[in-house]
PDB file of C-alpha atoms and ligand atoms in Angstrom:
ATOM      1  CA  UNK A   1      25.096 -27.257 -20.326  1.00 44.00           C
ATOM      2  CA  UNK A   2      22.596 -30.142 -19.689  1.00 45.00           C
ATOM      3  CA  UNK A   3      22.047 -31.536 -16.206  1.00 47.00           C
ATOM      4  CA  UNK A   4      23.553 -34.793 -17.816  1.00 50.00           C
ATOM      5  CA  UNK A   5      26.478 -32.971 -18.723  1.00 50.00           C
ATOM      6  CA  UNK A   6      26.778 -31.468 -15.341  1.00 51.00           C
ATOM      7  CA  UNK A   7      26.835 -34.736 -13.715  1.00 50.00           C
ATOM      8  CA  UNK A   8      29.221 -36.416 -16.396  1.00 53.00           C
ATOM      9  CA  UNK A   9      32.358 -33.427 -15.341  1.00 57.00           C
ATOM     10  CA  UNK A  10      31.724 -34.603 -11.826  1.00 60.00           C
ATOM     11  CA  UNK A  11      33.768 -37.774 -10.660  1.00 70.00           C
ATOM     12  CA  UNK A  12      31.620 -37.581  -7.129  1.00 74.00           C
ATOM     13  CA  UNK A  13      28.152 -38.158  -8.405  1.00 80.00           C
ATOM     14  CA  UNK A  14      25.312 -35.252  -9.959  1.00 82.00           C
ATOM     15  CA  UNK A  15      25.660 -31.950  -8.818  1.00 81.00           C
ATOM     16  CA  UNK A  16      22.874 -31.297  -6.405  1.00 82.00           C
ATOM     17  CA  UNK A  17      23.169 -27.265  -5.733  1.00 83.00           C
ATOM     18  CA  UNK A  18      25.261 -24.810  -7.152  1.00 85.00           C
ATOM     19  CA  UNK A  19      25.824 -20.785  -6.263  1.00 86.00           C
ATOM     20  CA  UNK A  20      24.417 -18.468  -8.642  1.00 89.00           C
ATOM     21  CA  UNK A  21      24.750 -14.627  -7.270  1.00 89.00           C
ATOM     22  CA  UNK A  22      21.615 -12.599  -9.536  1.00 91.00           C
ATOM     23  CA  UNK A  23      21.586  -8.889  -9.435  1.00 91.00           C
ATOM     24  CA  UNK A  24      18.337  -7.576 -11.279  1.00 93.00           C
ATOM     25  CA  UNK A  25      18.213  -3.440 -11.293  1.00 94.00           C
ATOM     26  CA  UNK A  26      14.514  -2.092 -11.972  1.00 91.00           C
ATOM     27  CA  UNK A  27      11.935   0.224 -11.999  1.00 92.00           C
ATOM     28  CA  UNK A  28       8.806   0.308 -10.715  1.00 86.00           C
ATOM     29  CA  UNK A  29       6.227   3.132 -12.195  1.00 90.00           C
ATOM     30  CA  UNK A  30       4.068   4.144  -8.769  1.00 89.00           C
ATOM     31  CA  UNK A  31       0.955   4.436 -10.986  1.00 91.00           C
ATOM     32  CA  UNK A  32      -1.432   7.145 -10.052  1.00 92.00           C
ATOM     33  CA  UNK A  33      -2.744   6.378  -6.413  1.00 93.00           C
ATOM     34  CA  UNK A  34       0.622   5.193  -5.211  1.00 93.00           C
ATOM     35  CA  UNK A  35       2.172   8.890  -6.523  1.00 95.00           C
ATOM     36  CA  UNK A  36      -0.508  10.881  -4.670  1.00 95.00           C
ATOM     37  CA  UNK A  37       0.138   8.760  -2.256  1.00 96.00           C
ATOM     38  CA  UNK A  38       3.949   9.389  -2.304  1.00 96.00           C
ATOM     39  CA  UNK A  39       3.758  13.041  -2.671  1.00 97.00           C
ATOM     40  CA  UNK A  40       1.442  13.313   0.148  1.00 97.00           C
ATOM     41  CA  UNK A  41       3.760  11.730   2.109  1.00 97.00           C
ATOM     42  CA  UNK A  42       6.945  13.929   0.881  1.00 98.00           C
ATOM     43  CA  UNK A  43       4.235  16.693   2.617  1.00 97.00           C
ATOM     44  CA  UNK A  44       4.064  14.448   5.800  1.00 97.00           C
ATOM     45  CA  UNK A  45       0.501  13.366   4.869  1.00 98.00           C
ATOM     46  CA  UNK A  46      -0.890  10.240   4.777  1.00 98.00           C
ATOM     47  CA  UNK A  47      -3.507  10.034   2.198  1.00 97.00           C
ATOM     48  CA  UNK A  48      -5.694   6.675   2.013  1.00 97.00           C
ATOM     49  CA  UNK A  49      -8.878   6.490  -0.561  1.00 97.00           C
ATOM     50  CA  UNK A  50     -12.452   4.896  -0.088  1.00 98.00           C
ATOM     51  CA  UNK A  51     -14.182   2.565  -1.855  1.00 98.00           C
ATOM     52  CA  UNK A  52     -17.384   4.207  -2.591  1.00 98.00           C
ATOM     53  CA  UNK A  53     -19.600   1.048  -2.455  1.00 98.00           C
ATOM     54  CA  UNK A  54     -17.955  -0.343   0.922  1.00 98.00           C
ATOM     55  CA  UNK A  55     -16.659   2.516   2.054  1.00 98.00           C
ATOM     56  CA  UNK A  56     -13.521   0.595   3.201  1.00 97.00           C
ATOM     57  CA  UNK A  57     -10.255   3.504   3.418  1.00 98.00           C
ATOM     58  CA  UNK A  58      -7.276   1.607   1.911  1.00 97.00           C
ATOM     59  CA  UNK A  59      -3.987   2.683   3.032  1.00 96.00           C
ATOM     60  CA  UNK A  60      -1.340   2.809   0.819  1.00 94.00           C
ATOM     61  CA  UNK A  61      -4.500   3.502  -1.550  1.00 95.00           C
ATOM     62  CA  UNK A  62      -4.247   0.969  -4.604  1.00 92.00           C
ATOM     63  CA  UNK A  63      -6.436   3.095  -6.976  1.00 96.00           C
ATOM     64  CA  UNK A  64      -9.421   0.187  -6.854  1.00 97.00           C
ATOM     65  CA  UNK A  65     -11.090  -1.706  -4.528  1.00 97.00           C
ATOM     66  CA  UNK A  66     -10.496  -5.152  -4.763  1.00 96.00           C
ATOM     67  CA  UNK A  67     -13.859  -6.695  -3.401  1.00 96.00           C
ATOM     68  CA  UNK A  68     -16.141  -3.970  -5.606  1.00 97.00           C
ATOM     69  CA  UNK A  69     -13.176  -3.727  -8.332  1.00 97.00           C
ATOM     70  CA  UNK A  70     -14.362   0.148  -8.756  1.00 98.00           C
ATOM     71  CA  UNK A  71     -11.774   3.004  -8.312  1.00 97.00           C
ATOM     72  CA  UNK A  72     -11.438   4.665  -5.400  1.00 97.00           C
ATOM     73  CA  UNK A  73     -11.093   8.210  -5.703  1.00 93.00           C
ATOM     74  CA  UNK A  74     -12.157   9.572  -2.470  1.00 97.00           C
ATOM     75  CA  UNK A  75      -9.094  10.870  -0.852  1.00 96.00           C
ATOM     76  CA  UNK A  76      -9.003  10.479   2.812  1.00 97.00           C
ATOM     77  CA  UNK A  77      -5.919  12.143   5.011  1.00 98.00           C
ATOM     78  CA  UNK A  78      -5.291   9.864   8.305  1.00 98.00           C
ATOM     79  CA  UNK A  79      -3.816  10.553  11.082  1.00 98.00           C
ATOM     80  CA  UNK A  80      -0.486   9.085  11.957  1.00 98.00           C
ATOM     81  CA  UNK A  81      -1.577   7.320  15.100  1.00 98.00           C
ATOM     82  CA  UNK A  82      -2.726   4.096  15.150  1.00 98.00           C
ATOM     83  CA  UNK A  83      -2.733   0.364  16.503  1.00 98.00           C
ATOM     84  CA  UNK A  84      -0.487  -2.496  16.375  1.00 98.00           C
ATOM     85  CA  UNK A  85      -2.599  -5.203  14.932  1.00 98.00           C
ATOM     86  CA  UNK A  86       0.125  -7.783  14.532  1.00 97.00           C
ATOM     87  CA  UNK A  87       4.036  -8.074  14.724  1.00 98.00           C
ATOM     88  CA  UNK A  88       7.269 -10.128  14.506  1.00 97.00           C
ATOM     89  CA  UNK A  89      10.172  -9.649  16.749  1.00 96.00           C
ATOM     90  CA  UNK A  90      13.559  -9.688  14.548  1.00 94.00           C
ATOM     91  CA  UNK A  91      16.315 -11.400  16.677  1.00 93.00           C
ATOM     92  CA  UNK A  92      18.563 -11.587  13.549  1.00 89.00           C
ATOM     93  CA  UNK A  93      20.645  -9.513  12.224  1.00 84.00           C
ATOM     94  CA  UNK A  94      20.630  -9.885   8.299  1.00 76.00           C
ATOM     95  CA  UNK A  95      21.441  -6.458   6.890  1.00 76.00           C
ATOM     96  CA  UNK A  96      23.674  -3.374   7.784  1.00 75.00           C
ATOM     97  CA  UNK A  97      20.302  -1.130   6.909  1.00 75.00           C
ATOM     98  CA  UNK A  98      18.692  -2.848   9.773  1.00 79.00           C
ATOM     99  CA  UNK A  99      18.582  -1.599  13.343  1.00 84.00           C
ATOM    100  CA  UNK A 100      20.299  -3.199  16.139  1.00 88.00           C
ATOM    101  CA  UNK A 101      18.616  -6.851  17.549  1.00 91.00           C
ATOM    102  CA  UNK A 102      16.272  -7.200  18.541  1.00 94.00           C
ATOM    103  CA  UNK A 103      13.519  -4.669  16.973  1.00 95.00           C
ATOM    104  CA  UNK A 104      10.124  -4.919  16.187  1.00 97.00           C
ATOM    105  CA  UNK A 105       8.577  -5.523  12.880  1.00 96.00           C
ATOM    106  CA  UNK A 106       4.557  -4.569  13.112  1.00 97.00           C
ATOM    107  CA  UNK A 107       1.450  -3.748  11.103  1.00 98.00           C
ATOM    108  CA  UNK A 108      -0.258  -0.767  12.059  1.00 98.00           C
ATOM    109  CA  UNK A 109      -3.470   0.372  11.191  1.00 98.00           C
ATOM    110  CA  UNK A 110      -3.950   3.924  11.193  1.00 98.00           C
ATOM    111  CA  UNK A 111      -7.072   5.324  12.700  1.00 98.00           C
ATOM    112  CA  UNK A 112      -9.820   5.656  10.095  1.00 97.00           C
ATOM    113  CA  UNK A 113      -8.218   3.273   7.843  1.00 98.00           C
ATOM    114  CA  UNK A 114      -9.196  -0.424   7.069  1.00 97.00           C
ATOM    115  CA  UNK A 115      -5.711  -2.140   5.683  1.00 97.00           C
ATOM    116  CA  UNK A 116      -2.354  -1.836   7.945  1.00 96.00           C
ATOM    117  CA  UNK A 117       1.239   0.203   7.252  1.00 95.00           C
ATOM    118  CA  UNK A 118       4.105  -2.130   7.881  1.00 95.00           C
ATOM    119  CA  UNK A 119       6.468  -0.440   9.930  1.00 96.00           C
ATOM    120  CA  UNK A 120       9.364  -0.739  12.810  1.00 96.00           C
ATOM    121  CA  UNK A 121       8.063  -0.019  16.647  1.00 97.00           C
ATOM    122  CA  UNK A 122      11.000   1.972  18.570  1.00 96.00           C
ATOM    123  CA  UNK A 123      11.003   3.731  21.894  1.00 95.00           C
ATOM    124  CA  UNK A 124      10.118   0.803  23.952  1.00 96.00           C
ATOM    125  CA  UNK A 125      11.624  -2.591  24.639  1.00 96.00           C
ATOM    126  CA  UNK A 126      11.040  -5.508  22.396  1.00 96.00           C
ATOM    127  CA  UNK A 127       9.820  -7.689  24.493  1.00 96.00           C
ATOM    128  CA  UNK A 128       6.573  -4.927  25.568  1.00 97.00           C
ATOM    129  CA  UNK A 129       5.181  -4.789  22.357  1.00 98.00           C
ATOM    130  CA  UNK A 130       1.823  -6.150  21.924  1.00 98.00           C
ATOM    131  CA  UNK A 131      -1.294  -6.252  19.515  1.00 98.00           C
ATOM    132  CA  UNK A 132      -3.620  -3.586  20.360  1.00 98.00           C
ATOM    133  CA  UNK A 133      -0.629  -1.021  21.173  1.00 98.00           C
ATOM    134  CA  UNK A 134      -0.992   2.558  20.637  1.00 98.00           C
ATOM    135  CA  UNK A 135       1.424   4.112  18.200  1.00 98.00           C
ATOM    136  CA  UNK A 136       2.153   7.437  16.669  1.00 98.00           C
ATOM    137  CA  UNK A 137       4.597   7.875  13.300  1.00 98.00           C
ATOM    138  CA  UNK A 138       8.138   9.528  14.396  1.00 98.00           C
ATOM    139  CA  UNK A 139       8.920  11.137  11.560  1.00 98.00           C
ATOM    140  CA  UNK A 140      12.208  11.863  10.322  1.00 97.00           C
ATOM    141  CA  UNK A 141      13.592  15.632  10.241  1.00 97.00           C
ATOM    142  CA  UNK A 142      11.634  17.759   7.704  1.00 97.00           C
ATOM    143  CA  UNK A 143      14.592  18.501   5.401  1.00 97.00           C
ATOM    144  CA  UNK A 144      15.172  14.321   5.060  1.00 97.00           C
ATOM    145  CA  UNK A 145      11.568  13.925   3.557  1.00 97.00           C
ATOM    146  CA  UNK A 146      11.258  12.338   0.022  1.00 97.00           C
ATOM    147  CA  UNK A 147       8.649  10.684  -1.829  1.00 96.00           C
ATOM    148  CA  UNK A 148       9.329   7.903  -0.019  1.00 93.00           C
ATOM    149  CA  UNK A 149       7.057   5.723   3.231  1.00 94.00           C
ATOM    150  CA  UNK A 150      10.784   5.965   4.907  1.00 94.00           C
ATOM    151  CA  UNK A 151      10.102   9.783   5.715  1.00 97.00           C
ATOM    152  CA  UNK A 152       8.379   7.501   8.902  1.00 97.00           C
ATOM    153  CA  UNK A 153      11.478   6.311  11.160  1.00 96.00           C
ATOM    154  CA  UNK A 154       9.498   4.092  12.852  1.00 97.00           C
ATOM    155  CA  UNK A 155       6.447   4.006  15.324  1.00 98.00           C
ATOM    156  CA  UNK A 156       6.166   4.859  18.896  1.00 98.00           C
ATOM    157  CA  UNK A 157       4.095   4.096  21.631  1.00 98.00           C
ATOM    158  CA  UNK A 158       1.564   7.012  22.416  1.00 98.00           C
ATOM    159  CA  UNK A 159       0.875   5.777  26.051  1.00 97.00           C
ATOM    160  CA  UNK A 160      -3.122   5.721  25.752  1.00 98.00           C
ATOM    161  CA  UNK A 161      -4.516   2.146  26.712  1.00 98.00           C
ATOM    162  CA  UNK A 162      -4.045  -0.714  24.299  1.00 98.00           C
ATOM    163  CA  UNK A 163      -7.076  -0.989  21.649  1.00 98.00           C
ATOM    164  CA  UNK A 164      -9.899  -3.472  22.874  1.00 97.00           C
ATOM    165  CA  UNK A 165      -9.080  -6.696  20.372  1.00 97.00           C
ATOM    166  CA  UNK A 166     -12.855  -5.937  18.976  1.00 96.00           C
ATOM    167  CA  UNK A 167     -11.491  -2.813  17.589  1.00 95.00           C
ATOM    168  CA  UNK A 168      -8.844  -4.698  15.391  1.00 96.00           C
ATOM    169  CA  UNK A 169      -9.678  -8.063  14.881  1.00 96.00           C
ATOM    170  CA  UNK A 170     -10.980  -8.211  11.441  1.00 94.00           C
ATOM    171  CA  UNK A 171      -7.678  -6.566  10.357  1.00 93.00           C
ATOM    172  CA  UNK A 172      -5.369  -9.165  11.396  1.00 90.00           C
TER     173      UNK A 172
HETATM  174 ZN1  LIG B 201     -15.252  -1.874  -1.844  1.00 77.10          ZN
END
């Protein structure tokens, strides 16, 4: 039906919005450095890869770099400790998967690696988290983990001092 013909059935002038549910299912193929990635992480590793003319250590790896456009197939494991380089506190609630209001929403970058994990920050208050914060992965029970960045619950505070902003500026 033609946006004329919309506005034609309607005695009150054009229809201006309308509500249109979608539901698309799909797949997504991991491609090769997401699945090592992915299996390294059902093993509670977190594998990154270098770019061997910047030597930049991408985590999730992509398979390339994409200032050198060369693959990357230097695996590098990383620790699960790292730094809050940015965040967003959530204040509301928009899905029954979420946790409680208000939680934190951050980007951590692991030590050793040059591109940040998106993850949750638990175990302190909200309003405490900060850039520069020192996390460490809480992983969930052994049994639960899949090929799947969830195996992480979230990220806790590891109570060293906060990262000098030098150490995590150009990541932001
Ligand atoms: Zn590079």
């Amino acid at each position: 039906m033609s946006g004329r013909a919309i506005e034609d059935l309607n005695e009150d002038g054009p229809v201006t919005k309308m509500h249109a549910p979608i539901r698309l299912e799909y797949r997504i193929g991991a491609g090769t450095a997401q699945s090592r990635f992915l299996r390294g992480v059902a093993e509670g590793k977190l594998l990154g890869q270098k770019c061997p003319v910047c030597s930049k250590v991408y985590m999730p790896p992509r398979g390339s770099c994409p200032i050198h456009g060369v693959p990357t197939e230097e695996e590098v494991e990383l620790p699960d400790r790292g730094t809050v380089t940015t965040f967003c506190v959530v204040n509301i609630p928009f899905s029954d998967l979420a946790p409680e209001v208000p939680y934190v929403c951050a980007q951590v970058l692991l030590d050793g690696a040059d591109t940040a994990l998106f993850g949750l920050i638990a175990g302190m208050p909200a309003r405490e988290v900060r850039m520069g914060l020192r996390v460490r992965a809480e992983w969930a029970p052994r049994e639960e983990w899949t090929y799947n960045l969830g195996n992480i619950k979230w990220w806790e505070p590891t109570g060293e001092p906060d990262a000098d902003y030098d150490a995590y500026k150009d990541y932001i």
